[in-house]
Amino acid sequence: MTRQLFAEPSHDCPLCPRLADFRTAWRVREPGWFNGPVPTFLPPEGEDAVRFLIVGLAPGLRGANRTGRPFTGDYAGELLYDTLIRFGFARGRFEARPDDSLELIGTAITNAVRCVPPENKPVGLEIATCRAFLTPTIARFQNLEAILTLGTIAHQSTVRALGKRIADYPFRHGASQSVGAVRLFSSYHCSRYNTNTGRLTTEMFVGVFEEVARFLARQHAEMS
């Protein structure tokens, strides 16, 4: 419980004034939406079951900001959760709403920035401020073996949260690097923009998950 409290901001977190103001404006405009810092999505077994953590950028305005669950309500979630189910990191059916039958398996999903930013673009100070939650989020998973970062900002913030220098762990799609006891994997973000422009294809995204799955399988075999 203590680990969780330090890792999750309050629903009315005031630390980033621009994001708090944007959130407040959307609460007036859409009072039925979640409109708050989106909490980490965990498997039913809880944080000690997590071996694999996915770190995205920030909630989408009409996606996670609306639904309250990471990558739920926009295209990025369709690609991500379909891929998670394919590789056994999730089960059930993804229906783009938080009360669907989807459950994670040994996996957790969070964002480098917990609140929706205007135009989907957090500024540097907001990214740094929200690392006060990303760092303990990573630390709460005592059995964590692999992290996948989606996009440059998520990657760099995760590297900093792990206490390392960005220059030593540069972002590159499809790369993986050991950072202490954790293996850090990187992918372009699974946004509709990246897939529509061809920067990220489904095959490229699946390829990253193949590498993650192989790594975790080797880890499991070594411990058996």
PDB file of C-alpha atoms in Angstrom:
ATOM      1  CA  MET A   1       0.000   0.000   0.000  1.00  0.00           C
ATOM      2  CA  THR A   2       2.811   2.440   0.859  1.00  0.00           C
ATOM      3  CA  ARG A   3       4.509   1.857  -2.487  1.00  0.00           C
ATOM      4  CA  GLN A   4       1.212   2.538  -4.298  1.00  0.00           C
ATOM      5  CA  LEU A   5       0.515   5.792  -2.439  1.00  0.00           C
ATOM      6  CA  PHE A   6       3.864   7.272  -3.382  1.00  0.00           C
ATOM      7  CA  ALA A   7       3.538   6.154  -7.000  1.00  0.00           C
ATOM      8  CA  GLU A   8       0.070   7.526  -7.785  1.00  0.00           C
ATOM      9  CA  PRO A   9      -0.847  11.242  -7.881  1.00  0.00           C
ATOM     10  CA  SER A  10      -4.141  12.395  -6.413  1.00  0.00           C
ATOM     11  CA  HIS A  11      -7.075  13.001  -8.736  1.00  0.00           C
ATOM     12  CA  ASP A  12      -6.633  16.749  -8.173  1.00  0.00           C
ATOM     13  CA  CYS A  13      -2.828  16.820  -8.382  1.00  0.00           C
ATOM     14  CA  PRO A  14      -1.779  20.509  -8.558  1.00  0.00           C
ATOM     15  CA  LEU A  15       1.919  20.072  -9.379  1.00  0.00           C
ATOM     16  CA  CYS A  16       1.725  21.181 -13.033  1.00  0.00           C
ATOM     17  CA  PRO A  17      -0.457  24.333 -13.205  1.00  0.00           C
ATOM     18  CA  ARG A  18      -0.925  24.249 -16.986  1.00  0.00           C
ATOM     19  CA  LEU A  19      -2.065  20.625 -16.917  1.00  0.00           C
ATOM     20  CA  ALA A  20      -4.271  21.213 -13.871  1.00  0.00           C
ATOM     21  CA  ASP A  21      -5.964  24.157 -15.604  1.00  0.00           C
ATOM     22  CA  PHE A  22      -6.493  22.131 -18.768  1.00  0.00           C
ATOM     23  CA  ARG A  23      -7.954  19.285 -16.713  1.00  0.00           C
ATOM     24  CA  THR A  24     -10.278  21.666 -14.863  1.00  0.00           C
ATOM     25  CA  ALA A  25     -11.547  23.171 -18.118  1.00  0.00           C
ATOM     26  CA  TRP A  26     -12.400  19.721 -19.462  1.00  0.00           C
ATOM     27  CA  ARG A  27     -14.144  18.773 -16.217  1.00  0.00           C
ATOM     28  CA  VAL A  28     -16.518  21.666 -16.876  1.00  0.00           C
ATOM     29  CA  ARG A  29     -16.878  20.755 -20.538  1.00  0.00           C
ATOM     30  CA  GLU A  30     -17.194  16.979 -20.055  1.00  0.00           C
ATOM     31  CA  PRO A  31     -18.133  16.277 -16.417  1.00  0.00           C
ATOM     32  CA  GLY A  32     -18.707  12.576 -17.149  1.00  0.00           C
ATOM     33  CA  TRP A  33     -15.104  12.010 -18.210  1.00  0.00           C
ATOM     34  CA  PHE A  34     -12.325  10.840 -15.892  1.00  0.00           C
ATOM     35  CA  ASN A  35     -10.370  14.121 -16.297  1.00  0.00           C
ATOM     36  CA  GLY A  36      -7.567  13.374 -13.860  1.00  0.00           C
ATOM     37  CA  PRO A  37      -4.106  11.841 -13.601  1.00  0.00           C
ATOM     38  CA  VAL A  38      -4.534   8.378 -15.090  1.00  0.00           C
ATOM     39  CA  PRO A  39      -3.393   5.621 -12.696  1.00  0.00           C
ATOM     40  CA  THR A  40      -1.158   2.726 -13.627  1.00  0.00           C
ATOM     41  CA  PHE A  41      -3.044  -0.244 -15.087  1.00  0.00           C
ATOM     42  CA  LEU A  42      -2.174  -3.407 -13.130  1.00  0.00           C
ATOM     43  CA  PRO A  43      -2.876  -7.122 -13.501  1.00  0.00           C
ATOM     44  CA  PRO A  44      -5.520  -8.578 -11.149  1.00  0.00           C
ATOM     45  CA  GLU A  45      -2.790 -10.274  -9.085  1.00  0.00           C
ATOM     46  CA  GLY A  46      -1.297  -6.909  -8.176  1.00  0.00           C
ATOM     47  CA  GLU A  47       2.084  -5.250  -8.402  1.00  0.00           C
ATOM     48  CA  ASP A  48       4.170  -8.213  -7.237  1.00  0.00           C
ATOM     49  CA  ALA A  49       3.054 -10.159 -10.330  1.00  0.00           C
ATOM     50  CA  VAL A  50       4.480  -7.536 -12.694  1.00  0.00           C
ATOM     51  CA  ARG A  51       7.545  -8.596 -14.686  1.00  0.00           C
ATOM     52  CA  PHE A  52       6.952  -6.289 -17.655  1.00  0.00           C
ATOM     53  CA  LEU A  53       6.167  -2.553 -17.577  1.00  0.00           C
ATOM     54  CA  ILE A  54       5.082  -0.441 -20.556  1.00  0.00           C
ATOM     55  CA  VAL A  55       5.643   3.322 -20.348  1.00  0.00           C
ATOM     56  CA  GLY A  56       3.746   5.603 -22.712  1.00  0.00           C
ATOM     57  CA  LEU A  57       3.872   9.367 -23.099  1.00  0.00           C
ATOM     58  CA  ALA A  58       0.647  10.791 -21.658  1.00  0.00           C
ATOM     59  CA  PRO A  59      -3.124  10.213 -21.722  1.00  0.00           C
ATOM     60  CA  GLY A  60      -4.955  11.106 -24.920  1.00  0.00           C
ATOM     61  CA  LEU A  61      -7.654  13.740 -24.530  1.00  0.00           C
ATOM     62  CA  ARG A  62     -10.508  11.518 -25.694  1.00  0.00           C
ATOM     63  CA  GLY A  63      -8.729   8.296 -24.800  1.00  0.00           C
ATOM     64  CA  ALA A  64      -7.357   7.676 -21.320  1.00  0.00           C
ATOM     65  CA  ASN A  65      -8.313  11.146 -20.098  1.00  0.00           C
ATOM     66  CA  ARG A  66     -11.913  10.227 -20.870  1.00  0.00           C
ATOM     67  CA  THR A  67     -11.880   6.612 -19.686  1.00  0.00           C
ATOM     68  CA  GLY A  68      -9.327   6.637 -16.860  1.00  0.00           C
ATOM     69  CA  ARG A  69      -7.354   3.635 -18.155  1.00  0.00           C
ATOM     70  CA  PRO A  70      -4.097   3.922 -20.111  1.00  0.00           C
ATOM     71  CA  PHE A  71      -4.442   3.505 -23.882  1.00  0.00           C
ATOM     72  CA  THR A  72      -8.202   3.031 -23.661  1.00  0.00           C
ATOM     73  CA  GLY A  73     -10.440   4.900 -26.059  1.00  0.00           C
ATOM     74  CA  ASP A  74      -8.110   5.690 -28.956  1.00  0.00           C
ATOM     75  CA  TYR A  75      -6.356   3.889 -31.818  1.00  0.00           C
ATOM     76  CA  ALA A  76      -3.077   3.449 -29.946  1.00  0.00           C
ATOM     77  CA  GLY A  77      -4.877   1.178 -27.505  1.00  0.00           C
ATOM     78  CA  GLU A  78      -6.268  -1.016 -30.262  1.00  0.00           C
ATOM     79  CA  LEU A  79      -2.788  -1.777 -31.569  1.00  0.00           C
ATOM     80  CA  LEU A  80      -1.218  -2.086 -28.133  1.00  0.00           C
ATOM     81  CA  TYR A  81      -3.816  -4.348 -26.532  1.00  0.00           C
ATOM     82  CA  ASP A  82      -4.219  -6.538 -29.607  1.00  0.00           C
ATOM     83  CA  THR A  83      -0.460  -7.100 -29.499  1.00  0.00           C
ATOM     84  CA  LEU A  84      -0.459  -7.758 -25.753  1.00  0.00           C
ATOM     85  CA  ILE A  85      -3.172 -10.389 -26.159  1.00  0.00           C
ATOM     86  CA  ARG A  86      -1.304 -11.961 -29.073  1.00  0.00           C
ATOM     87  CA  PHE A  87       1.816 -12.484 -26.943  1.00  0.00           C
ATOM     88  CA  GLY A  88       0.053 -13.593 -23.770  1.00  0.00           C
ATOM     89  CA  PHE A  89       0.578 -10.367 -21.837  1.00  0.00           C
ATOM     90  CA  ALA A  90      -3.195  -9.821 -21.623  1.00  0.00           C
ATOM     91  CA  ARG A  91      -6.405 -11.830 -21.823  1.00  0.00           C
ATOM     92  CA  GLY A  92     -10.059 -11.155 -22.448  1.00  0.00           C
ATOM     93  CA  ARG A  93     -11.463  -8.765 -25.012  1.00  0.00           C
ATOM     94  CA  PHE A  94     -10.440  -5.154 -25.482  1.00  0.00           C
ATOM     95  CA  GLU A  95     -13.529  -3.039 -26.123  1.00  0.00           C
ATOM     96  CA  ALA A  96     -11.995   0.405 -25.497  1.00  0.00           C
ATOM     97  CA  ARG A  97     -13.739   0.907 -22.158  1.00  0.00           C
ATOM     98  CA  PRO A  98     -12.422   0.331 -18.621  1.00  0.00           C
ATOM     99  CA  ASP A  99     -15.181  -2.146 -17.719  1.00  0.00           C
ATOM    100  CA  ASP A 100     -14.470  -4.547 -20.585  1.00  0.00           C
ATOM    101  CA  SER A 101     -13.119  -8.052 -19.958  1.00  0.00           C
ATOM    102  CA  LEU A 102      -9.474  -7.147 -20.634  1.00  0.00           C
ATOM    103  CA  GLU A 103      -6.958  -8.158 -17.968  1.00  0.00           C
ATOM    104  CA  LEU A 104      -3.189  -7.834 -17.985  1.00  0.00           C
ATOM    105  CA  ILE A 105      -0.943 -10.829 -17.322  1.00  0.00           C
ATOM    106  CA  GLY A 106       2.334 -10.121 -15.520  1.00  0.00           C
ATOM    107  CA  THR A 107       2.263  -6.663 -17.098  1.00  0.00           C
ATOM    108  CA  ALA A 108       1.577  -3.081 -16.033  1.00  0.00           C
ATOM    109  CA  ILE A 109       1.010   0.038 -18.141  1.00  0.00           C
ATOM    110  CA  THR A 110       1.703   3.627 -17.114  1.00  0.00           C
ATOM    111  CA  ASN A 111       2.598   6.987 -18.642  1.00  0.00           C
ATOM    112  CA  ALA A 112       5.600   9.272 -18.208  1.00  0.00           C
ATOM    113  CA  VAL A 113       3.125  12.147 -17.769  1.00  0.00           C
ATOM    114  CA  ARG A 114      -0.090  11.216 -15.987  1.00  0.00           C
ATOM    115  CA  CYS A 115      -2.312  14.121 -17.094  1.00  0.00           C
ATOM    116  CA  VAL A 116      -3.460  14.961 -20.606  1.00  0.00           C
ATOM    117  CA  PRO A 117      -1.383  17.835 -22.014  1.00  0.00           C
ATOM    118  CA  PRO A 118      -2.745  20.442 -24.441  1.00  0.00           C
ATOM    119  CA  GLU A 119      -2.137  19.314 -28.042  1.00  0.00           C
ATOM    120  CA  ASN A 120      -0.635  16.084 -26.652  1.00  0.00           C
ATOM    121  CA  LYS A 121       2.611  17.943 -25.949  1.00  0.00           C
ATOM    122  CA  PRO A 122       3.895  18.078 -22.370  1.00  0.00           C
ATOM    123  CA  VAL A 123       6.703  20.552 -21.721  1.00  0.00           C
ATOM    124  CA  GLY A 124      10.020  19.677 -20.126  1.00  0.00           C
ATOM    125  CA  LEU A 125       9.142  20.875 -16.637  1.00  0.00           C
ATOM    126  CA  GLU A 126       5.925  18.818 -16.648  1.00  0.00           C
ATOM    127  CA  ILE A 127       7.808  15.704 -17.723  1.00  0.00           C
ATOM    128  CA  ALA A 128      10.386  16.252 -14.991  1.00  0.00           C
ATOM    129  CA  THR A 129       7.739  16.974 -12.352  1.00  0.00           C
ATOM    130  CA  CYS A 130       5.752  13.844 -13.163  1.00  0.00           C
ATOM    131  CA  ARG A 131       8.888  11.756 -12.821  1.00  0.00           C
ATOM    132  CA  ALA A 132       8.195  12.083  -9.092  1.00  0.00           C
ATOM    133  CA  PHE A 133       5.530   9.430  -9.821  1.00  0.00           C
ATOM    134  CA  LEU A 134       7.279   7.466 -12.562  1.00  0.00           C
ATOM    135  CA  THR A 135      10.324   6.732 -10.400  1.00  0.00           C
ATOM    136  CA  PRO A 136       8.367   5.143  -7.524  1.00  0.00           C
ATOM    137  CA  THR A 137       6.080   3.426 -10.026  1.00  0.00           C
ATOM    138  CA  ILE A 138       9.073   1.553 -11.411  1.00  0.00           C
ATOM    139  CA  ALA A 139      10.370   0.883  -7.902  1.00  0.00           C
ATOM    140  CA  ARG A 140       7.059  -0.578  -6.710  1.00  0.00           C
ATOM    141  CA  PHE A 141       7.464  -3.577  -9.029  1.00  0.00           C
ATOM    142  CA  GLN A 142       9.820  -5.770  -7.049  1.00  0.00           C
ATOM    143  CA  ASN A 143       9.902  -8.518  -9.690  1.00  0.00           C
ATOM    144  CA  LEU A 144      10.285  -6.263 -12.731  1.00  0.00           C
ATOM    145  CA  GLU A 145      12.496  -7.670 -15.502  1.00  0.00           C
ATOM    146  CA  ALA A 146      11.659  -5.658 -18.633  1.00  0.00           C
ATOM    147  CA  ILE A 147      10.445  -2.166 -19.527  1.00  0.00           C
ATOM    148  CA  LEU A 148       9.175  -1.074 -22.929  1.00  0.00           C
ATOM    149  CA  THR A 149       9.180   2.660 -23.611  1.00  0.00           C
ATOM    150  CA  LEU A 150       6.933   4.045 -26.342  1.00  0.00           C
ATOM    151  CA  GLY A 151       8.552   7.066 -27.958  1.00  0.00           C
ATOM    152  CA  THR A 152      11.506   9.304 -27.193  1.00  0.00           C
ATOM    153  CA  ILE A 153      10.000  11.260 -24.301  1.00  0.00           C
ATOM    154  CA  ALA A 154       8.860   8.151 -22.441  1.00  0.00           C
ATOM    155  CA  HIS A 155      12.241   6.562 -23.074  1.00  0.00           C
ATOM    156  CA  GLN A 156      14.264   9.507 -21.810  1.00  0.00           C
ATOM    157  CA  SER A 157      12.107  10.003 -18.737  1.00  0.00           C
ATOM    158  CA  THR A 158      12.380   6.304 -17.906  1.00  0.00           C
ATOM    159  CA  VAL A 159      16.157   6.377 -18.263  1.00  0.00           C
ATOM    160  CA  ARG A 160      16.282   9.328 -15.882  1.00  0.00           C
ATOM    161  CA  ALA A 161      13.866   7.599 -13.490  1.00  0.00           C
ATOM    162  CA  LEU A 162      16.302   4.676 -13.427  1.00  0.00           C
ATOM    163  CA  GLY A 163      19.062   7.081 -12.411  1.00  0.00           C
ATOM    164  CA  LYS A 164      20.972   6.918 -15.691  1.00  0.00           C
ATOM    165  CA  ARG A 165      22.226   9.405 -18.299  1.00  0.00           C
ATOM    166  CA  ILE A 166      20.289   9.744 -21.542  1.00  0.00           C
ATOM    167  CA  ALA A 167      23.543   9.934 -23.495  1.00  0.00           C
ATOM    168  CA  ASP A 168      24.385   6.418 -22.320  1.00  0.00           C
ATOM    169  CA  TYR A 169      20.980   4.992 -23.281  1.00  0.00           C
ATOM    170  CA  PRO A 170      19.808   6.761 -26.469  1.00  0.00           C
ATOM    171  CA  PHE A 171      16.387   6.070 -27.933  1.00  0.00           C
ATOM    172  CA  ARG A 172      16.276   3.867 -31.008  1.00  0.00           C
ATOM    173  CA  HIS A 173      13.322   1.865 -32.236  1.00  0.00           C
ATOM    174  CA  GLY A 174      13.848  -1.845 -31.670  1.00  0.00           C
ATOM    175  CA  ALA A 175      16.846  -1.375 -29.389  1.00  0.00           C
ATOM    176  CA  SER A 176      17.255  -3.080 -26.031  1.00  0.00           C
ATOM    177  CA  GLN A 177      19.765  -2.358 -23.308  1.00  0.00           C
ATOM    178  CA  SER A 178      20.415  -3.627 -19.802  1.00  0.00           C
ATOM    179  CA  VAL A 179      19.914  -0.997 -17.130  1.00  0.00           C
ATOM    180  CA  GLY A 180      20.922  -2.604 -13.881  1.00  0.00           C
ATOM    181  CA  ALA A 181      18.724  -5.644 -13.321  1.00  0.00           C
ATOM    182  CA  VAL A 182      16.140  -4.516 -15.899  1.00  0.00           C
ATOM    183  CA  ARG A 183      16.160  -4.857 -19.691  1.00  0.00           C
ATOM    184  CA  LEU A 184      15.007  -1.668 -21.423  1.00  0.00           C
ATOM    185  CA  PHE A 185      13.270  -2.036 -24.807  1.00  0.00           C
ATOM    186  CA  SER A 186      12.290   0.864 -27.067  1.00  0.00           C
ATOM    187  CA  SER A 187       9.637   1.395 -29.739  1.00  0.00           C
ATOM    188  CA  TYR A 188       8.149   4.264 -31.631  1.00  0.00           C
ATOM    189  CA  HIS A 189       4.856   5.242 -30.039  1.00  0.00           C
ATOM    190  CA  CYS A 190       1.863   3.312 -31.398  1.00  0.00           C
ATOM    191  CA  SER A 191      -0.076   6.476 -32.233  1.00  0.00           C
ATOM    192  CA  ARG A 192      -2.300   6.760 -35.270  1.00  0.00           C
ATOM    193  CA  TYR A 193       0.015   9.460 -36.632  1.00  0.00           C
ATOM    194  CA  ASN A 194       3.026   7.138 -36.553  1.00  0.00           C
ATOM    195  CA  THR A 195       1.134   4.251 -38.108  1.00  0.00           C
ATOM    196  CA  ASN A 196      -0.572   6.405 -40.761  1.00  0.00           C
ATOM    197  CA  THR A 197       2.739   7.919 -41.844  1.00  0.00           C
ATOM    198  CA  GLY A 198       4.459   4.533 -41.925  1.00  0.00           C
ATOM    199  CA  ARG A 199       6.975   5.453 -39.275  1.00  0.00           C
ATOM    200  CA  LEU A 200       5.684   2.485 -37.287  1.00  0.00           C
ATOM    201  CA  THR A 201       4.134  -0.524 -38.988  1.00  0.00           C
ATOM    202  CA  THR A 202       2.270  -3.304 -37.239  1.00  0.00           C
ATOM    203  CA  GLU A 203       5.121  -5.639 -38.177  1.00  0.00           C
ATOM    204  CA  MET A 204       7.675  -3.313 -36.551  1.00  0.00           C
ATOM    205  CA  PHE A 205       5.604  -3.110 -33.362  1.00  0.00           C
ATOM    206  CA  VAL A 206       5.065  -6.856 -33.228  1.00  0.00           C
ATOM    207  CA  GLY A 207       8.793  -7.352 -33.744  1.00  0.00           C
ATOM    208  CA  VAL A 208       9.568  -5.445 -30.564  1.00  0.00           C
ATOM    209  CA  PHE A 209       7.133  -7.601 -28.605  1.00  0.00           C
ATOM    210  CA  GLU A 210       8.709 -10.724 -30.039  1.00  0.00           C
ATOM    211  CA  GLU A 211      12.015  -9.592 -28.555  1.00  0.00           C
ATOM    212  CA  VAL A 212      10.414  -8.830 -25.180  1.00  0.00           C
ATOM    213  CA  ALA A 213       8.662 -12.201 -25.118  1.00  0.00           C
ATOM    214  CA  ARG A 214      11.886 -14.058 -25.977  1.00  0.00           C
ATOM    215  CA  PHE A 215      13.769 -12.211 -23.268  1.00  0.00           C
ATOM    216  CA  LEU A 216      11.185 -12.945 -20.584  1.00  0.00           C
ATOM    217  CA  ALA A 217      10.997 -16.597 -21.666  1.00  0.00           C
ATOM    218  CA  ARG A 218      14.773 -16.898 -21.258  1.00  0.00           C
ATOM    219  CA  GLN A 219      14.570 -15.267 -17.853  1.00  0.00           C
ATOM    220  CA  HIS A 220      11.873 -17.688 -16.778  1.00  0.00           C
ATOM    221  CA  ALA A 221      13.854 -20.681 -18.067  1.00  0.00           C
ATOM    222  CA  GLU A 222      16.956 -19.587 -16.159  1.00  0.00           C
ATOM    223  CA  MET A 223      14.982 -19.310 -12.934  1.00  0.00           C
ATOM    224  CA  SER A 224      13.300 -22.702 -13.375  1.00  0.00           C
TER     225      SER A 224
END
